[in-house]
Short mmCIF file of C-alpha atoms (C1' of nucleotides) in Angstrom, two decimals:
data_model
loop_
_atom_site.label_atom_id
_atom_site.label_comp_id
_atom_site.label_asym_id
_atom_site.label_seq_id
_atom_site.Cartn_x
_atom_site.Cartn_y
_atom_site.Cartn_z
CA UNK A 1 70.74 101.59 119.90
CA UNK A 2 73.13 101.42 117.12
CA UNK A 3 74.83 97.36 116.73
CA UNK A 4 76.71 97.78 114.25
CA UNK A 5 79.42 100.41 116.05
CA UNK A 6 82.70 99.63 113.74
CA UNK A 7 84.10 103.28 114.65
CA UNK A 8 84.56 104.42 117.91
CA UNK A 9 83.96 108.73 118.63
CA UNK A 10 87.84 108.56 119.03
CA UNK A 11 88.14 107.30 115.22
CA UNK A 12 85.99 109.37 114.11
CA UNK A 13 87.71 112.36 114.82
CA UNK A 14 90.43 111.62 113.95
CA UNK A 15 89.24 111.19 110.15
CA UNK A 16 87.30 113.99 110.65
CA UNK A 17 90.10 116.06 111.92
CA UNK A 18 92.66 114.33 109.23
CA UNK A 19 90.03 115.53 106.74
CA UNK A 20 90.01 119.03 107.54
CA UNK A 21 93.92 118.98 107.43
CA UNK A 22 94.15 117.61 103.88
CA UNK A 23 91.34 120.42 103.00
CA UNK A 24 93.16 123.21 104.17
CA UNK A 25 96.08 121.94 102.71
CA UNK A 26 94.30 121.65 99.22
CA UNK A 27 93.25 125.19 99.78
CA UNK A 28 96.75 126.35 100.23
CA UNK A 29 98.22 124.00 97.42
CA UNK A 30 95.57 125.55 94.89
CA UNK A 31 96.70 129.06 95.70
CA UNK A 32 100.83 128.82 95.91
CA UNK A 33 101.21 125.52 94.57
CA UNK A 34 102.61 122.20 96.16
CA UNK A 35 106.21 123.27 96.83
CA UNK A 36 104.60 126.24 99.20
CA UNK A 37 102.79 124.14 101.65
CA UNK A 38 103.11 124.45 104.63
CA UNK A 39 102.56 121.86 107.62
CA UNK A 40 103.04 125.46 110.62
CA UNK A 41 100.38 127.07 108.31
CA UNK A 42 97.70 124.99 108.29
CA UNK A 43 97.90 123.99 112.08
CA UNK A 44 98.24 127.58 112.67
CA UNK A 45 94.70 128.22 110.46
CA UNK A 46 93.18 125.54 112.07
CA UNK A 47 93.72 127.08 115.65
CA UNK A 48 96.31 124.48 117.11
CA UNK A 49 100.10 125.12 116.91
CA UNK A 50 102.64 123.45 115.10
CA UNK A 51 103.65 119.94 115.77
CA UNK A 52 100.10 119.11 116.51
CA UNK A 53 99.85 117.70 113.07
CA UNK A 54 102.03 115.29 113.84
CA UNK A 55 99.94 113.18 115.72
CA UNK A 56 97.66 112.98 112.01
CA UNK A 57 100.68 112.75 109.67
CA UNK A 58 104.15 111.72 110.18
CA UNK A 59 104.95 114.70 108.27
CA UNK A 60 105.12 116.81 105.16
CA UNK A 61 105.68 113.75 102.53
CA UNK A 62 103.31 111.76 104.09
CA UNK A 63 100.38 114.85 103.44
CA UNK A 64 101.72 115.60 100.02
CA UNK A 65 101.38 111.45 98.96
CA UNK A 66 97.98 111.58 100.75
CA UNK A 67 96.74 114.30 98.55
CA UNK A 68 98.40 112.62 95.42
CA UNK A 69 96.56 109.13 96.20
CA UNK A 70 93.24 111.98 96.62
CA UNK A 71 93.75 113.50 93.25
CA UNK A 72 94.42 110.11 91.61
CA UNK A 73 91.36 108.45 93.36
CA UNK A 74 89.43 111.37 92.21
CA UNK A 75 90.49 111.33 88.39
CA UNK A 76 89.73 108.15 88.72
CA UNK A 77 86.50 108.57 90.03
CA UNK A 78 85.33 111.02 87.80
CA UNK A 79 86.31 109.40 84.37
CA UNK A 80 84.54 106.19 85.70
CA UNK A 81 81.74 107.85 86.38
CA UNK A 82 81.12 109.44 82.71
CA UNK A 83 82.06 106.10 81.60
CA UNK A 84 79.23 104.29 83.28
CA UNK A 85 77.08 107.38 82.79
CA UNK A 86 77.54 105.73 78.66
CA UNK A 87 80.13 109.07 77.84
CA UNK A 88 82.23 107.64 74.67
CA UNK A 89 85.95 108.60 74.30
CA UNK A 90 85.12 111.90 73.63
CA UNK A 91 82.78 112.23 76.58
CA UNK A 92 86.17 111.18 78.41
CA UNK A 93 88.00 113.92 77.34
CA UNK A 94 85.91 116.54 78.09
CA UNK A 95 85.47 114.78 81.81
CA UNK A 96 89.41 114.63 81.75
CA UNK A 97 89.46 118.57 81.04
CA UNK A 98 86.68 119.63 83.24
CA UNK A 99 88.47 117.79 85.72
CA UNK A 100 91.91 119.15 84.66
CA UNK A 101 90.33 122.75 84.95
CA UNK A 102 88.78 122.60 88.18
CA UNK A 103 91.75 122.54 90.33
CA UNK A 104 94.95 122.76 87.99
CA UNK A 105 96.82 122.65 90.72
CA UNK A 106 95.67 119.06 91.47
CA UNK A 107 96.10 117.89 88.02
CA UNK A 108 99.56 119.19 87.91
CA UNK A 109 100.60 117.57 91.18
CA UNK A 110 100.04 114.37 89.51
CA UNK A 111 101.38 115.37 86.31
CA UNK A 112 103.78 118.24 87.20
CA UNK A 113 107.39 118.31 88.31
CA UNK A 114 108.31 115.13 89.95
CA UNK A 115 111.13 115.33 92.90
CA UNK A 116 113.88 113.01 91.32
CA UNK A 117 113.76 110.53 93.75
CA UNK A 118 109.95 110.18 94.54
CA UNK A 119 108.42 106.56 94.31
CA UNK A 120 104.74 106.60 94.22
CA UNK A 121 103.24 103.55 96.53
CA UNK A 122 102.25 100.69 94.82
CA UNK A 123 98.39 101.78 95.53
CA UNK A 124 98.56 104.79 93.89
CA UNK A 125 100.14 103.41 90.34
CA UNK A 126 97.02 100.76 90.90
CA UNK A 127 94.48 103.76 90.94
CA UNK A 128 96.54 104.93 87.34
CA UNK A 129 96.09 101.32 86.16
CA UNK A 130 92.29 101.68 86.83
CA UNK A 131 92.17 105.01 84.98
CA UNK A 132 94.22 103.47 82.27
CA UNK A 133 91.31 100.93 82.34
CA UNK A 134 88.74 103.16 81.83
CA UNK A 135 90.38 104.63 79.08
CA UNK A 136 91.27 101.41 77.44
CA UNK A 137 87.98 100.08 77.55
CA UNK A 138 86.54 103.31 75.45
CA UNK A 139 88.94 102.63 73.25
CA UNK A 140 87.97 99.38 72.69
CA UNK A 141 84.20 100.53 71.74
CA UNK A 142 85.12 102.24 69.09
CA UNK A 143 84.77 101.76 65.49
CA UNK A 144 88.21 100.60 64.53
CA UNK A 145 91.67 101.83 64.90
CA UNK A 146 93.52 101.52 61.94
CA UNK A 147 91.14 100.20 59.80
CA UNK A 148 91.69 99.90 55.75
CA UNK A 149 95.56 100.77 56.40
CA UNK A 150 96.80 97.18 56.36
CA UNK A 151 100.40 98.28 57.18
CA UNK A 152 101.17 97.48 61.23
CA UNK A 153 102.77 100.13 63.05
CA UNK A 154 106.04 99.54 64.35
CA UNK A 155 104.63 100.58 67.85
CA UNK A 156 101.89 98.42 67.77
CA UNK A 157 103.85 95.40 67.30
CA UNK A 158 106.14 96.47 69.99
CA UNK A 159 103.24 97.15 72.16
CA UNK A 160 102.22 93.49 71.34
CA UNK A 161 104.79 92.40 73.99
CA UNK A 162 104.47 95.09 76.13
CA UNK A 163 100.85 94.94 77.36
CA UNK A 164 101.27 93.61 80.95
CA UNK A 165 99.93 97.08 82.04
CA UNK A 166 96.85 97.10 80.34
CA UNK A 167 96.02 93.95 82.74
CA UNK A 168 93.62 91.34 81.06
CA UNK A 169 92.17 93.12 78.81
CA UNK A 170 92.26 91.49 75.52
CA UNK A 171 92.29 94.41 73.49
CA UNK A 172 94.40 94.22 70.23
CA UNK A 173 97.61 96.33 70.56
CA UNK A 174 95.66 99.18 68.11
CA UNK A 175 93.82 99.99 70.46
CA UNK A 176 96.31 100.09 72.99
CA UNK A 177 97.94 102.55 70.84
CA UNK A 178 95.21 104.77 71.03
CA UNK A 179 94.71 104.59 74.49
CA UNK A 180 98.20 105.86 74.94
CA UNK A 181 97.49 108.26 72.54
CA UNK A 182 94.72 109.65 73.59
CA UNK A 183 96.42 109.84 77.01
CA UNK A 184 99.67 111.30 75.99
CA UNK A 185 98.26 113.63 73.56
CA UNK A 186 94.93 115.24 75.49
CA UNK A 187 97.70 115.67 78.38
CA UNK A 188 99.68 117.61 76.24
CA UNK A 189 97.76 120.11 75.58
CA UNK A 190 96.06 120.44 78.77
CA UNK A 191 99.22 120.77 80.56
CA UNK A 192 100.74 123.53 78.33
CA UNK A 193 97.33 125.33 79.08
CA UNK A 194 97.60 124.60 83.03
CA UNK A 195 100.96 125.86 83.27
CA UNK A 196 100.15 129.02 81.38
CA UNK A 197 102.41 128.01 78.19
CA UNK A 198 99.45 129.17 75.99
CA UNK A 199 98.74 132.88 77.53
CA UNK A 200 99.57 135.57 75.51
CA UNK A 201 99.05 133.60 72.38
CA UNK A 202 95.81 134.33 72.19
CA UNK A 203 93.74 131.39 70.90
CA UNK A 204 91.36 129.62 72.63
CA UNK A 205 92.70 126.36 74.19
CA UNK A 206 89.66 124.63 74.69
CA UNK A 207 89.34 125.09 70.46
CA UNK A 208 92.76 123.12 70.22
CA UNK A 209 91.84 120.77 72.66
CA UNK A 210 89.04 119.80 70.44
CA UNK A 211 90.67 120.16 67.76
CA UNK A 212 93.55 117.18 69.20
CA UNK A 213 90.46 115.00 70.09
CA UNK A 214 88.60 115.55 66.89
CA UNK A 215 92.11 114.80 65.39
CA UNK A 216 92.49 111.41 67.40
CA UNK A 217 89.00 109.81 66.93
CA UNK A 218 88.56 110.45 63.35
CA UNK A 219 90.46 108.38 60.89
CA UNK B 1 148.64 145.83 74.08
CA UNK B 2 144.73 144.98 74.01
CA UNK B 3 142.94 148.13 73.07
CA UNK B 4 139.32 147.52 73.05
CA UNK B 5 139.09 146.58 76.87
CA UNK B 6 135.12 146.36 77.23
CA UNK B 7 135.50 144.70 80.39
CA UNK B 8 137.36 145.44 84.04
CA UNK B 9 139.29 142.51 85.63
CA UNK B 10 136.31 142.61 88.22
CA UNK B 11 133.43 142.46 86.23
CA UNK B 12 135.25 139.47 84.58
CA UNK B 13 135.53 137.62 87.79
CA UNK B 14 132.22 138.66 88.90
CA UNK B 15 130.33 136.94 85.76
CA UNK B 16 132.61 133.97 86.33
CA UNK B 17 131.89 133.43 89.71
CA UNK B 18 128.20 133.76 88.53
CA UNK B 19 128.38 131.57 85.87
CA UNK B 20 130.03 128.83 88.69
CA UNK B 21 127.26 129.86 90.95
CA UNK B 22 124.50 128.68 88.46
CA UNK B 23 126.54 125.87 87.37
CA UNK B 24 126.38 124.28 90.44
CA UNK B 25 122.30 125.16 90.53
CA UNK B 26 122.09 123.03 87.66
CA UNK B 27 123.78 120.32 89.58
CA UNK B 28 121.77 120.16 92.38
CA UNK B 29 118.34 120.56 90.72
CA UNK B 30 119.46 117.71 88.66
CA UNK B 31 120.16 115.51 91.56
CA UNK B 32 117.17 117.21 93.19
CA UNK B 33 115.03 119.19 91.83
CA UNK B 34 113.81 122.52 91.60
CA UNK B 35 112.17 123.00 94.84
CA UNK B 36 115.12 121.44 96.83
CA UNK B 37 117.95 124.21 95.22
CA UNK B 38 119.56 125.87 98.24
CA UNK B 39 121.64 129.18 97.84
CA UNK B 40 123.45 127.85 101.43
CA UNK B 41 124.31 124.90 100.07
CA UNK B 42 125.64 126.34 96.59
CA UNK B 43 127.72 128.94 99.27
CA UNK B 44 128.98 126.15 101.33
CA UNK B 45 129.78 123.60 97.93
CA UNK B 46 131.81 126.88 96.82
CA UNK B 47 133.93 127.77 99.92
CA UNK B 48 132.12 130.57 101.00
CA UNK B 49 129.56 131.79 103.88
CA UNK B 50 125.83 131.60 102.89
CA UNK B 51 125.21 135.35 102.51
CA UNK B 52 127.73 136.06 99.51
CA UNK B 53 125.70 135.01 97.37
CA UNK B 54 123.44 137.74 97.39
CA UNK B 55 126.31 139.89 96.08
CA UNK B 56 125.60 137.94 92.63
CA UNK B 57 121.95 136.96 92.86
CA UNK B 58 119.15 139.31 94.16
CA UNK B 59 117.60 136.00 96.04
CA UNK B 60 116.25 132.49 94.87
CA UNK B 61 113.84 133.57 92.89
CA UNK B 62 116.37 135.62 90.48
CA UNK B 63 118.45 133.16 90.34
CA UNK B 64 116.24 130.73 89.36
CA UNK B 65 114.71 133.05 86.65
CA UNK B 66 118.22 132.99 85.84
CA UNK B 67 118.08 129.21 85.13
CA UNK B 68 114.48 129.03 83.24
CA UNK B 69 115.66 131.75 80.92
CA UNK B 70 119.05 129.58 80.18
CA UNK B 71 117.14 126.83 79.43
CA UNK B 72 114.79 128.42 77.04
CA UNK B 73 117.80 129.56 75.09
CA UNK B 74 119.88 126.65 75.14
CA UNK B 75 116.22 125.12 73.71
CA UNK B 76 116.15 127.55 71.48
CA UNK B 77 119.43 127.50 70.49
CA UNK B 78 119.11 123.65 69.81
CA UNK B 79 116.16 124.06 67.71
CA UNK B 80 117.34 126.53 65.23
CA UNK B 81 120.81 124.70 64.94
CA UNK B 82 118.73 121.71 64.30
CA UNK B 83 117.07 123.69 61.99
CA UNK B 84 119.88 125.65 60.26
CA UNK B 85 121.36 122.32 59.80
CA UNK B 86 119.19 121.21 57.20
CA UNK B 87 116.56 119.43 59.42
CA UNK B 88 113.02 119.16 58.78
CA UNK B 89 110.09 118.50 61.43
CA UNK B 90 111.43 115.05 62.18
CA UNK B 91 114.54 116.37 62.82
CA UNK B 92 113.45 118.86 65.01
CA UNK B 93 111.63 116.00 66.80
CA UNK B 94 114.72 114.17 67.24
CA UNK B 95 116.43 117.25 68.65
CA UNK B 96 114.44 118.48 70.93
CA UNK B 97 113.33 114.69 72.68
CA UNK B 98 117.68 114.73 72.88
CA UNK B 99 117.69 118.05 74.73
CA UNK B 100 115.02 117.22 77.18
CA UNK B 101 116.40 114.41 77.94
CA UNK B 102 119.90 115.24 78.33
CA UNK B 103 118.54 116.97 81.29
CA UNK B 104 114.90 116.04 82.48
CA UNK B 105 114.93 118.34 85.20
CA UNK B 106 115.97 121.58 82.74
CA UNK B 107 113.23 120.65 80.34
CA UNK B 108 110.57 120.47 84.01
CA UNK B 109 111.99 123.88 84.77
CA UNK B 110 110.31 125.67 81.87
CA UNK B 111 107.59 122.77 80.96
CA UNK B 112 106.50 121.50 84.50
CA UNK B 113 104.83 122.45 87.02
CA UNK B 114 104.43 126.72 87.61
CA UNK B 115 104.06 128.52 90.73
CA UNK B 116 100.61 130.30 90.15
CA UNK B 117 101.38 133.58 90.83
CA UNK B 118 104.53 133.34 88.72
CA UNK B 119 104.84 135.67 85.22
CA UNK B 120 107.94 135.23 82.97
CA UNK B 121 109.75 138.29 82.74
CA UNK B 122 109.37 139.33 78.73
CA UNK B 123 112.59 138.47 77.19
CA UNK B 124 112.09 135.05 78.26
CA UNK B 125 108.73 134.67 76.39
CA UNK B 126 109.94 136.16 73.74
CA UNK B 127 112.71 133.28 73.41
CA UNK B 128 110.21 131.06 73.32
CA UNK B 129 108.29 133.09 70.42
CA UNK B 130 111.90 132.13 69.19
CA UNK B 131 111.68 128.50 69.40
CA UNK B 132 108.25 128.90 67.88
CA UNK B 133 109.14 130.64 64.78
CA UNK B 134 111.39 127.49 64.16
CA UNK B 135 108.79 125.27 64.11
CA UNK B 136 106.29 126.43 62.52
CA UNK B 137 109.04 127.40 59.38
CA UNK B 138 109.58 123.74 59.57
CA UNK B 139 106.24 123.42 59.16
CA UNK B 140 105.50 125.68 56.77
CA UNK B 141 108.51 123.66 54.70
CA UNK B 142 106.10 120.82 54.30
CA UNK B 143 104.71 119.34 51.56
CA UNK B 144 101.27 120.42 52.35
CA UNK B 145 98.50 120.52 55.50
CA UNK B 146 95.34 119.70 55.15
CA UNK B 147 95.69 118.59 51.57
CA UNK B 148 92.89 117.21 50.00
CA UNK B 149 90.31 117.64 53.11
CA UNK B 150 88.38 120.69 51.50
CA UNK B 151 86.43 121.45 55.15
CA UNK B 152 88.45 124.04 57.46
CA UNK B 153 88.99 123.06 60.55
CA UNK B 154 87.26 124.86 62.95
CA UNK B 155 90.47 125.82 65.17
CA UNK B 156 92.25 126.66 61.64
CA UNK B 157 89.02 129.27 61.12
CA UNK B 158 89.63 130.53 65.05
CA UNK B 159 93.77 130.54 64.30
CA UNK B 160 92.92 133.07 61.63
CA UNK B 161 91.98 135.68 63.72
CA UNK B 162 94.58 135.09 66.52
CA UNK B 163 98.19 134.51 64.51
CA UNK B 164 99.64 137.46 66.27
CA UNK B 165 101.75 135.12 68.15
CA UNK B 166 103.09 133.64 64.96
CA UNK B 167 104.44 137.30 64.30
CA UNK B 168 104.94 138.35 60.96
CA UNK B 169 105.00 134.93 59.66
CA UNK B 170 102.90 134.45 56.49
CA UNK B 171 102.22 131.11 56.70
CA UNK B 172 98.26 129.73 56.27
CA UNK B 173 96.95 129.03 59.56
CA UNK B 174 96.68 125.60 59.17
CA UNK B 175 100.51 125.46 59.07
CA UNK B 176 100.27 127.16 62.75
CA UNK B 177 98.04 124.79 63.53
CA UNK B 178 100.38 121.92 62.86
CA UNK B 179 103.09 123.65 64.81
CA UNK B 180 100.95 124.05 67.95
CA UNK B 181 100.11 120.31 67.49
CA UNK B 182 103.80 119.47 66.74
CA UNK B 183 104.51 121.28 70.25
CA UNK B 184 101.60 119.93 72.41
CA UNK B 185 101.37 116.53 71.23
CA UNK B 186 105.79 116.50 71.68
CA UNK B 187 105.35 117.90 74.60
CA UNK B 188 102.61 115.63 75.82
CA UNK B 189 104.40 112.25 75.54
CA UNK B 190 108.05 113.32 76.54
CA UNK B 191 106.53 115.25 79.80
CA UNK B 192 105.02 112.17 80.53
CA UNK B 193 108.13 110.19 79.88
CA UNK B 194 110.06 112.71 81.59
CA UNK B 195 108.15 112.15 84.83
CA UNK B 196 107.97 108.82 84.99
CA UNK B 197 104.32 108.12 84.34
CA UNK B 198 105.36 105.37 81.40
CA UNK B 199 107.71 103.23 84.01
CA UNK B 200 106.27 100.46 84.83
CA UNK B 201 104.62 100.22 81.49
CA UNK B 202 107.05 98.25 80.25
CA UNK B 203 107.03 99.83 76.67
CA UNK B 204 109.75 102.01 75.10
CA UNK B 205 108.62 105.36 75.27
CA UNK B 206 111.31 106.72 72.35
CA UNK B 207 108.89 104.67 70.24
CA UNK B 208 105.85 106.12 71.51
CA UNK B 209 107.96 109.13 70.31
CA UNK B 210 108.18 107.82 67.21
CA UNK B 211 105.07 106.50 66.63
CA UNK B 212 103.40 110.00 67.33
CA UNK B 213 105.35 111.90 64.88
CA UNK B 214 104.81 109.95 62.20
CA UNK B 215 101.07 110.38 62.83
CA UNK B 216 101.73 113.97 62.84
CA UNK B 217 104.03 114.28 59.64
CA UNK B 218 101.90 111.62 57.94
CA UNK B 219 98.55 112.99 55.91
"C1'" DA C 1 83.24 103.34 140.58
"C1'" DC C 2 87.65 104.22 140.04
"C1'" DA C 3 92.46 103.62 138.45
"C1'" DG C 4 95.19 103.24 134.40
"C1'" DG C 5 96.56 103.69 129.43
"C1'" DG C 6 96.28 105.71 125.21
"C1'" DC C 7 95.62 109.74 122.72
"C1'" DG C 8 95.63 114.83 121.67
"C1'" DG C 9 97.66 118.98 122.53
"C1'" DT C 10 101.10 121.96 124.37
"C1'" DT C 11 105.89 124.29 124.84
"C1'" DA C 12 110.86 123.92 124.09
"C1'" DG C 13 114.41 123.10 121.13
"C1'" DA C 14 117.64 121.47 117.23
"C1'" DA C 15 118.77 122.07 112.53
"C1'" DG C 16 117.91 124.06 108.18
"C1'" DC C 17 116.53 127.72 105.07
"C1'" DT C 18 116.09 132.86 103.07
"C1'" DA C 19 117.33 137.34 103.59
"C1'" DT C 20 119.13 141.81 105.83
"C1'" DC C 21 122.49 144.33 108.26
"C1'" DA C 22 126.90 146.10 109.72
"C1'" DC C 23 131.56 145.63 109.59
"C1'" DG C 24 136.37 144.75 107.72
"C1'" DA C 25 139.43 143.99 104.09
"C1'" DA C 26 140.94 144.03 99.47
"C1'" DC C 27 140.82 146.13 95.29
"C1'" DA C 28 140.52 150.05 91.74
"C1'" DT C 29 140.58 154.79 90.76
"C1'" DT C 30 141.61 159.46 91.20
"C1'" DA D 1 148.76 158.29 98.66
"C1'" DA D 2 143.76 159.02 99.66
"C1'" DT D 3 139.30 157.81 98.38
"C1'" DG D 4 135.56 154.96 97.05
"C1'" DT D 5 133.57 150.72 95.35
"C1'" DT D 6 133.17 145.88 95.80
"C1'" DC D 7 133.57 141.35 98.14
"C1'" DG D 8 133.21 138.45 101.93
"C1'" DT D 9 132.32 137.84 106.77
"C1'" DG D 10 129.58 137.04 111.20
"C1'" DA D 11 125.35 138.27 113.60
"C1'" DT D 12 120.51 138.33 113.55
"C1'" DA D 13 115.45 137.87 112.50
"C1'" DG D 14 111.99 134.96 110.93
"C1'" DC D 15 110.47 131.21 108.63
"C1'" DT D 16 110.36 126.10 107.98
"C1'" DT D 17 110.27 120.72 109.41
"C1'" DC D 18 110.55 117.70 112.93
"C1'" DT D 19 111.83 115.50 117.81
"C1'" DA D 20 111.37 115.38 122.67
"C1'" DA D 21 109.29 115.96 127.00
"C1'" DC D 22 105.30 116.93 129.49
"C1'" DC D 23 100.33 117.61 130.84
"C1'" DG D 24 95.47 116.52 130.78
"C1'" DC D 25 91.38 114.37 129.21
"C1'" DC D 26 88.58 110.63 127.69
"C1'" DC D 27 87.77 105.90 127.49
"C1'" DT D 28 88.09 101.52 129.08
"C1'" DG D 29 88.82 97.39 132.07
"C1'" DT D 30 88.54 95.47 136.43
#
DNA sequence: ACAGGGCGGTTAGAAGCTATCACGAACATT
DNA sequence: AATGTTCGTGATAGCTTCTAACCGCCCTGT
């Protein structure tokens, strides 16, 4: 007989059943986007009607932050994972795209459009600290960032004070700089290529993608 | 007496009451976004019963294809007087991190997140092949790209063969190549910025800015 | 073993939205 | 002055989120 019984059948359905929600929700986010979701829809597919999801979710917010803490957790996730798996900085990057590319819509629910007054919870900016971490800590293993140039950048310095968010880590404000960089500059070009900015042009984005991260680890 | 009379009293009023129509868009997707912008509300902050709108706007979605393509031209517009006035790159920097700002929720319009089914009607791309013709003459202003560094880049090689976007511009491709990195890596820390991913941080973001385009304008 | 409480699901309904229709009134034109 | 176009209205259908009231089942405690 099973001891150890920390979730009674009634618990487990309703995970099970909260589950299936947020998947059929992802579904329908992937294929008309975030603002299209709708609670009536998914109860509908699911066979029950309407307010049923209420007794999973106290509403349409509460889903939508649910899936946001999801796709954080799972960037998360994933770039720890080719971290530990020894991936270097570039290894990162081409986690972040693959990631990036595998459900756009996910990514850009993170990174998209935010509704003016939206504050994410407190857990959710700690599961962006962690990736931060990740990110940080990569940068750390490299080489050196700004190595012969004996000049300190202005941002640096100012980064010097401002390094509360990078936790304990006693990184030297370089390569906090290129943790930011790398952040701030892999996102923009993925996010130009999510939301379709680079159709018609032609090129390959995955080639200027690259060509950015190439760019930001050499010297 | 006013002779060349290319416009009726009525068609007058009609693209005034337009123009007040979108106007107060602007004001409510500033206060709350995109996804919130009501045409009942607009009807009801202008004195009017909900359906009279639709004797100046098709729907929502024309009206907000209305809005994007506004905001690429006043973009576009801002570039090029930027440009016209004498600025260089850095200049254009400047300008364009003042125009997103001046209105975060414009600049998330065109640069946020898309609907995925969504295709911008062709005189709106071709406003942005606008803005990018200003750019990449800045760029093809400077002193040099990829000076000394005999290798070609890869993506410089790939650009060669896919410049059609660039028009009838003349410039080497590694010129387009700095303009496509002028726009994504821009783009990538004021979208962030923009969305509030940097709060909490603690840093300045405008010297992030800063910090990135000297990278890019330096050698 | 059986009565109760909590939980899941239902229907009904309020309030909001987009969008269409049909009608009246005001305007411009012939 | 008569005609026709345009503007604004109220009514209506259909969608949405979300609350309220109710019913029934399962699980549990005595």
């Amino acid at each position: 007989m099973p001891e150890a019984r920390t979730s009674t059948p009634r618990e487990r359905y309703r995970t099970q059943v909260r589950a299936e929600i947020k998947e059929h929700a992802w579904e329908q986010i992937a294929t008309a986007g975030a603002s299209a979701l709708s609670l009536n829809a998914i109860a509908k597919r699911m066979g029950m009607s309407g307010p049923a999801l209420y007794r999973y979710f106290d509403g349409r917010d509460e889903l939508i932050t649910e899936l946001i803490r999801d796709a954080y957790r799972s960037q998360a996730d994933t770039l720890r994972a080719a971290a530990d798996a020894g991936a270097g900085l570039a290894g990162l990057a081409h986690a972040l795209r693959a990631w990036a590319l595998d459900d756009p819509q996910r990514y850009l629910l993170i990174f998209g459009t935010p509704v003016p007054g939206y504050r994410a919870p407190d857990d959710v900016t700690e599961i962006a600290a962690e990736t931060m971490a990740v990110i940080v800590g990569a940068c750390a293993a490299l080489p050196s960032a700004s190595p012969s140039d004996g000049t300190a950048d202005a941002f640096d310095a100012h980064l010097e004070d401002h390094r509360q968010w990078a936790g304990d880590d006693p990184a030297p404000s370089p390569v906090l700089h290129r943790a930011l960089s790398f952040w701030s500059r892999l996102h923009g070009v993925l996010s130009l290529e999510l939301a379709g900015q680079y159709t018609g042009m032609g090129f390959d984005p995955a080639l200027l993608f690259d060509a950015e991260l190439k760019d930001l680890l050499g010297p």
